[in-house]
XYZ file of C-alpha atoms in Angstrom:
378
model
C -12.605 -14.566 -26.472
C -9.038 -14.420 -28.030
C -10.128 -11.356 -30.076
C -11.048 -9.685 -26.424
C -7.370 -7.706 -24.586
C -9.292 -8.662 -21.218
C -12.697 -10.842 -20.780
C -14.398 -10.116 -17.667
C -15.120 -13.173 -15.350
C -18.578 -14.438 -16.376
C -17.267 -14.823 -19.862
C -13.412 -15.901 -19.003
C -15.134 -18.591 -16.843
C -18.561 -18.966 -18.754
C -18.557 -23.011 -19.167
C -17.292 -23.444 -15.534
C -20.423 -21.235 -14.757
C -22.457 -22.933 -16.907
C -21.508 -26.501 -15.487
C -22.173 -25.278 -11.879
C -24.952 -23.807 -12.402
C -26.458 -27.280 -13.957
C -25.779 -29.085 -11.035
C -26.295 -26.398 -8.088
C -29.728 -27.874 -6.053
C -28.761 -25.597 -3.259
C -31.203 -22.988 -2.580
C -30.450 -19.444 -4.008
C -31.077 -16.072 -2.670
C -33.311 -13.762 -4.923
C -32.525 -14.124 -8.304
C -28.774 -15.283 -8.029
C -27.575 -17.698 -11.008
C -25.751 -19.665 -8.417
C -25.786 -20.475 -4.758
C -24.013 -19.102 -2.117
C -22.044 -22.354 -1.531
C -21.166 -22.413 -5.458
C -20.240 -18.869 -5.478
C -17.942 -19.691 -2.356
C -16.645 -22.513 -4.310
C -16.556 -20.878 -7.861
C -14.189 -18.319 -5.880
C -11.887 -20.334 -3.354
C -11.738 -23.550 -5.545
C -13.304 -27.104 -5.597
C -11.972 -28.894 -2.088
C -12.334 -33.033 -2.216
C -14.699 -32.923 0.001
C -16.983 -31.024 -2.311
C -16.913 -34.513 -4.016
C -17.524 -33.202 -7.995
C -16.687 -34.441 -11.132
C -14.317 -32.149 -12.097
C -11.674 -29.418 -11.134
C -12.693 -25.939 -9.959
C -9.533 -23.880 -10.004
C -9.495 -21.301 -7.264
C -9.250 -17.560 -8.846
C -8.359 -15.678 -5.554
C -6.057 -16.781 -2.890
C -7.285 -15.144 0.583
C -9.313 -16.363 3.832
C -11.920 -18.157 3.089
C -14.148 -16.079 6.142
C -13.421 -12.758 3.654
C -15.385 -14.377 0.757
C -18.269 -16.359 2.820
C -18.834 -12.960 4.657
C -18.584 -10.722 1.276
C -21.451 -13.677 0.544
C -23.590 -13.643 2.822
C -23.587 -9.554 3.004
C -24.538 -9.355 -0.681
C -27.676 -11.630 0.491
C -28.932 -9.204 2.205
C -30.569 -5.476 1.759
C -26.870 -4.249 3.102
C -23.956 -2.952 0.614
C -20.468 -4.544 0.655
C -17.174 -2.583 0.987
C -14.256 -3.849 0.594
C -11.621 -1.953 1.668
C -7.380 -2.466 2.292
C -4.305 -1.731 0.650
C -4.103 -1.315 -3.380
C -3.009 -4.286 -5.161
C -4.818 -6.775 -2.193
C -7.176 -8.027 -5.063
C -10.313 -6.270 -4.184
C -11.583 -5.612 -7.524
C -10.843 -8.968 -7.894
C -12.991 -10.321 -5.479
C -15.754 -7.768 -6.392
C -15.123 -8.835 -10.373
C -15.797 -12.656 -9.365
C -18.714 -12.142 -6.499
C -20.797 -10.480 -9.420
C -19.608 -12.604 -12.295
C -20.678 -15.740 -9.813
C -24.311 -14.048 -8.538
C -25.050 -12.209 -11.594
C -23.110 -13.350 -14.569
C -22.536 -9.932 -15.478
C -19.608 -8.126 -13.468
C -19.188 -4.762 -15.902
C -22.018 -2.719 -14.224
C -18.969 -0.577 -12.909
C -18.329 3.183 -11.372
C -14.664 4.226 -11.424
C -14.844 6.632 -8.549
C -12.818 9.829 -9.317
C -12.553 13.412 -8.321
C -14.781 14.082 -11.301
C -17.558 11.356 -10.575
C -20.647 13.303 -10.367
C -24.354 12.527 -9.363
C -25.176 11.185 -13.103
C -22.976 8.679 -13.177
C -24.391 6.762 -10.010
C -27.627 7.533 -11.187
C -28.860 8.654 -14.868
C -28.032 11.216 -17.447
C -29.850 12.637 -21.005
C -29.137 11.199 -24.477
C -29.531 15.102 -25.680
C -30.188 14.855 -29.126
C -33.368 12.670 -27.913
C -34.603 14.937 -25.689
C -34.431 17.687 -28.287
C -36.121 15.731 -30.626
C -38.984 14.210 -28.434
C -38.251 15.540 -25.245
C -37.427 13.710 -21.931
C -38.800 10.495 -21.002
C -37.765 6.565 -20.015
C -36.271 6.556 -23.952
C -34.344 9.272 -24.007
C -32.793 8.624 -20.646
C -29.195 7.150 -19.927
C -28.909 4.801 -16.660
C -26.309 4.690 -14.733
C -24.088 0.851 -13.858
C -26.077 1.265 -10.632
C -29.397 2.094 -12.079
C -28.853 -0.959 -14.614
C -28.008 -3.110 -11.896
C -30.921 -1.987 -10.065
C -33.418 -2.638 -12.516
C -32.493 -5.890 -13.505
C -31.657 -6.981 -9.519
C -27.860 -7.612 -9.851
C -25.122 -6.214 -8.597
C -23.212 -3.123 -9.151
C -19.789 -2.052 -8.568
C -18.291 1.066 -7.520
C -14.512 1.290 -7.382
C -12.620 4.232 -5.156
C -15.693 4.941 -3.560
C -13.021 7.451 -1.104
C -11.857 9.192 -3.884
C -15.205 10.086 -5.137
C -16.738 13.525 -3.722
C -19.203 13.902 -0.894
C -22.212 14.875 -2.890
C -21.594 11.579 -5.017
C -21.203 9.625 -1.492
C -24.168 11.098 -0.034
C -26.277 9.949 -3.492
C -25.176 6.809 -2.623
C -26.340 7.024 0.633
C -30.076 7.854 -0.797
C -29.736 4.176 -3.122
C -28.626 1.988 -0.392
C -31.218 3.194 1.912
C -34.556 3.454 0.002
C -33.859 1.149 -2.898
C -35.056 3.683 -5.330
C -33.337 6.654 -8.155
C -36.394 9.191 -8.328
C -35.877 11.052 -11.473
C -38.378 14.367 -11.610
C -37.661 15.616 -15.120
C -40.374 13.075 -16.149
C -43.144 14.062 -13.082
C -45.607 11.428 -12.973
C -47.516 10.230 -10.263
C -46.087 8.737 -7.618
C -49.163 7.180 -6.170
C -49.032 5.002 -8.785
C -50.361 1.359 -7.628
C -47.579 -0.112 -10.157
C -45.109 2.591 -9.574
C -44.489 5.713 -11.224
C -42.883 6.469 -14.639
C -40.457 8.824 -12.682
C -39.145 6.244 -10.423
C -36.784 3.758 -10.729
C -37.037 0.464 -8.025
C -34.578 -1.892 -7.479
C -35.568 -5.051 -8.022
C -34.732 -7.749 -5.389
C -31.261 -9.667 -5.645
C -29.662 -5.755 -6.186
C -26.855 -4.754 -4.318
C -23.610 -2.937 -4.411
C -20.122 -3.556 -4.124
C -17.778 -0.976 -3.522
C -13.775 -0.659 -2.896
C -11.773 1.717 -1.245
C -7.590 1.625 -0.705
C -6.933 2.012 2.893
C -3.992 4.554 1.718
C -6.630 7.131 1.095
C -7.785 7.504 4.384
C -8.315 11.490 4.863
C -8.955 12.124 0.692
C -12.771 11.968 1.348
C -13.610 10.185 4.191
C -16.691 8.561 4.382
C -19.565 9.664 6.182
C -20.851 7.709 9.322
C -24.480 7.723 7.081
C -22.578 5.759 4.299
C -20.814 3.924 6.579
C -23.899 1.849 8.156
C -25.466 0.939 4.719
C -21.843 -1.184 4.058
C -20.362 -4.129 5.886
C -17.048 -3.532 6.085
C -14.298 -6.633 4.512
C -11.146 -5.650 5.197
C -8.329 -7.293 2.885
C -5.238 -7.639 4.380
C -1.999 -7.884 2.254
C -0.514 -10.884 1.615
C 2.373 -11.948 4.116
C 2.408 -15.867 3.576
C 4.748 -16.779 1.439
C 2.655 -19.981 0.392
C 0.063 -18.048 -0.250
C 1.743 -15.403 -2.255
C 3.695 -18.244 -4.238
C 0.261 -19.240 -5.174
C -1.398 -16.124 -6.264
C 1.977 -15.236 -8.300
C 2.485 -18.042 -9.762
C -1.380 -18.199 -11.318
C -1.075 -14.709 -12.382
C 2.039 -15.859 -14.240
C 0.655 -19.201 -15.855
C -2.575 -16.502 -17.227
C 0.173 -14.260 -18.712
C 2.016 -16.856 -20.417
C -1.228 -18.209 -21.589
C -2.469 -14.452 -22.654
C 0.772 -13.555 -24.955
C 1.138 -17.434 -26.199
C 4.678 -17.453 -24.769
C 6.747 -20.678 -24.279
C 9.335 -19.625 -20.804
C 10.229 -21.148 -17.739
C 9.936 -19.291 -14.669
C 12.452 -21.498 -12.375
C 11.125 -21.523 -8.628
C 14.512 -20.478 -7.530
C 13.632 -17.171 -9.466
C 10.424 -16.900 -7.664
C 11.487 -17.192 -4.556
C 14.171 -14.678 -5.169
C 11.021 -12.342 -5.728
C 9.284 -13.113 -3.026
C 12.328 -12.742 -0.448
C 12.943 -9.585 -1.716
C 9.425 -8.228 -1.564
C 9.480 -9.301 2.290
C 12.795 -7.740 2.915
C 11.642 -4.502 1.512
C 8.419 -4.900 3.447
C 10.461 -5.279 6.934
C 12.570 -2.279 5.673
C 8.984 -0.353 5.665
C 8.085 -1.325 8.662
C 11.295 -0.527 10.565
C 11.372 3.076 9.291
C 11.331 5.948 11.206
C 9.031 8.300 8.509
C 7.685 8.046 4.839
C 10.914 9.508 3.228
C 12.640 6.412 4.472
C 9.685 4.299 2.668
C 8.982 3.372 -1.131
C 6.401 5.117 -2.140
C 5.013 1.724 -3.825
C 2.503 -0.738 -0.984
C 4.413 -3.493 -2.057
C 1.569 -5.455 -2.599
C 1.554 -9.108 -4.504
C -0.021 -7.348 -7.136
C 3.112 -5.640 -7.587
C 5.067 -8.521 -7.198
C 3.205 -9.519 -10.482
C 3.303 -6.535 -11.999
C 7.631 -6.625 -11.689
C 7.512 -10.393 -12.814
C 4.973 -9.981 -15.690
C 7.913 -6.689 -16.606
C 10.919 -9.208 -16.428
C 8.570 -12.079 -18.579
C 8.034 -9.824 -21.451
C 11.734 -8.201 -21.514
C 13.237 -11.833 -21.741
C 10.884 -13.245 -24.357
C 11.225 -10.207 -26.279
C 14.515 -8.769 -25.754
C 16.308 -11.506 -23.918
C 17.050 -14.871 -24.410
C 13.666 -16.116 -24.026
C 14.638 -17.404 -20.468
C 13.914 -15.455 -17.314
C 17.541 -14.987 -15.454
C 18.067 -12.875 -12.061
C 19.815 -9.537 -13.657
C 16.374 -8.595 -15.584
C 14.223 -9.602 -12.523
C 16.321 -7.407 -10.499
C 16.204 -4.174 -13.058
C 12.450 -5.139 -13.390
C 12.182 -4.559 -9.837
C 14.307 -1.401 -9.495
C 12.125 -0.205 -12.882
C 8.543 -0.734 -11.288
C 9.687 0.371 -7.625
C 11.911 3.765 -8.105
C 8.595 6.326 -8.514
C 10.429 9.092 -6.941
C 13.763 10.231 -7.587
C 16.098 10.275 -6.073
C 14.363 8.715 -2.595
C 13.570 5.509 -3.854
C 16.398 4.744 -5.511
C 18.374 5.852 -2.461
C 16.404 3.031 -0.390
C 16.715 0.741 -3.027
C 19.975 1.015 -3.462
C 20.963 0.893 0.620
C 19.034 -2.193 0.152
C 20.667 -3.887 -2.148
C 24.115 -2.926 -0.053
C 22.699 -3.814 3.263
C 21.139 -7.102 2.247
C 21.421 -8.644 -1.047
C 25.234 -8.010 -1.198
C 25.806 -10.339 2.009
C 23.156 -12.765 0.921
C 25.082 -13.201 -2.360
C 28.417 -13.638 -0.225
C 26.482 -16.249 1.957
C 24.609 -18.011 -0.842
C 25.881 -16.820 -4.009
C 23.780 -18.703 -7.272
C 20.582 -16.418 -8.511
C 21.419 -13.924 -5.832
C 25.039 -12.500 -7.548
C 22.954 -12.233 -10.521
C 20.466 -10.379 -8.906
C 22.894 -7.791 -7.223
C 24.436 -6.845 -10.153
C 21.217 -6.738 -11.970
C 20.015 -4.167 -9.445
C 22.890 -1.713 -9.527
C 22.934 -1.539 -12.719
C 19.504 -0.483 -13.019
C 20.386 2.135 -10.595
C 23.239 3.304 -12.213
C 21.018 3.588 -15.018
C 17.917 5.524 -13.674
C 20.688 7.519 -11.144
């Protein structure tokens, strides 16, 4: 996999898989490759009580009710959305539940304003059908038509930012389990089905995400709505927690790019403070000019670390210090100018300058880390 920018889960974890798999006796819904107490534990980790041979690193870091219901939804006829702010790890989750049940997580929709009907269902290979006309050969499937054919599950991400006449397509696959396609005709009396119909095979099902911060782009329709249950991810507040999901984001990084630097924990806790502060700062204001225009989200957190990682083992002195975390941050979190860096500069004034007074060390750094970054971008 080293010749691969980003493996997708099944093959990232494919000998974990493999080994669980081997010694899963628990029963399995439909066609899954593993159970739903292995897929639970794939997901969330191997606990001591689960008494096994060997370590199961967990891969995401939220309730364990979230997963066991995203679970048991996907064994039944019912679709799963899961829905919350962006960068709550909701791809994630979708990326490992079909790695886990299916071993193959890519049967994927990007939802967009320019998603249309054929990508949800099928579309023509045309220089086929100009050569022999249409039929099963010359037809493209969709993700979802794949994953419906072979009983696994598909994924479709920003379901909200995909049209209505995409959403109510949907509707038509979660409800009756089939894609008709009439180019081909064919009878549909068929005692084995008709060439112009696709079924779903059993274990098929479909994951979908939606941000909670597009509320109001297309909203869903209450049709769509009952053929989902609803998991809502919230964003990460504990700091435990968020330690923990940073910190094995980080380790996969360093791992990724081969490079040899020490994150101290004082460092990380300077990032996580300072996410939290600007969190309360959102939460306190009086309107959305007074806001960051970024969710704040842990996967942002990562996203500013992973920034100050690379800078210092390429530019720096292959050690992480406070002044590069701190213009990392001010880099990734000014999007609009000059509001954010108005709020990120009060900030810096209103808390991190008496923090440094109080308890000096990483946070001095840090201060004069950030203004300079504003001065910079100002």
């Amino acid at each position: 996999m080293s010749d691969l920018l980003r493996a997708p889960a099944e093959l990232k974890y494919a000998e974990e898989l493999d080994w669980l798999e081997s010694i899963d006796d628990n029963p399995k819904p439909f066609a899954w490759r593993l159970s739903p107490k292995m897929v639970r534990l794939f997901i969330l980790g191997a606990e001591r009580a689960d008494g096994l041979d060997r370590e199961v690193a967990q891969k995401w870091f939220g309730d364990r009710s979230f997963v066991e219901r995203a679970v048991v939804t996907l064994a039944s006829d019912r679709g799963l959305l899961l829905i919350g702010d962006p960068g709550t790890g909701k791809s994630w989750l979708a990326e490992l539940l079909s790695a886990a049940i299916s071993r193959n997580s890519t049967l994927v929709v990007q939802g967009t304003a320019g998603t249309t009907e054929d990508h949800i269902k099928y579309s023509w290979n045309v220089s086929m059908v100009i050569a022999k006309g249409q039929s099963r050969e010359s037809m493209i499937p969709s993700p979802i038509m794949t994953a419906m054919e072979r009983g696994s599950i598909g994924r479709f991400e920003e379901l909200t930012r995909s049209t209505s006449d995409v959403q109510d397509a949907l509707i038509s696959i979660l409800s009756e389990k089939y894609i008709s396609v009439p180019e081909l005709g064919g009878d549909n009396d068929s005692a084995n089905g008709a060439d112009n119909i696709v079924f779903a095979k059993p274990g098929f099902s479909i994951i979908a995400t939606a941000n909670s911060r597009d509320r109001g782009v297309n909203d869903l329709s209450s049709a769509l709505k009952r053929r989902f249950n609803f998991v809502r991810i919230p964003v990460v507040t504990n700091k435990k927690s968020e330690s923990e999901i940073v910190r094995f984001r980080t380790e996969e990084l360093l791992r990724r790019h081969q490079i040899e630097l020490d994150v101290p924990p004082t460092l990380l806790d300077v990032l996580l403070r300072s996410f939290a502060d600007l969190r309360a700062t959102a939460a306190s204001a009086g309107s959305d000019d007074e806001k960051l225009e970024s969710a704040l989200s842990t996967a942002e957190q990562i996203g500013v670390l992973e920034d100050a990682i690379l800078h210092s083992n390429f530019f720096g002195r292959r050690a992480l210090d406070a002044r590069t975390l701190a213009a990392s941050l001010v880099g990734s979190l000014a999007r609009r100018e000059p509001e954010d860096l108005a709020i990120l500069n009060k900030y810096l004034h209103g808390v991190i300058e008496p923090r440094s007074k109080d308890e000096g060390g990483e946070w001095r750094e840090f201060l004069d880390g950030g203004r300079d970054a504003i001065a910079t971008l100002s």
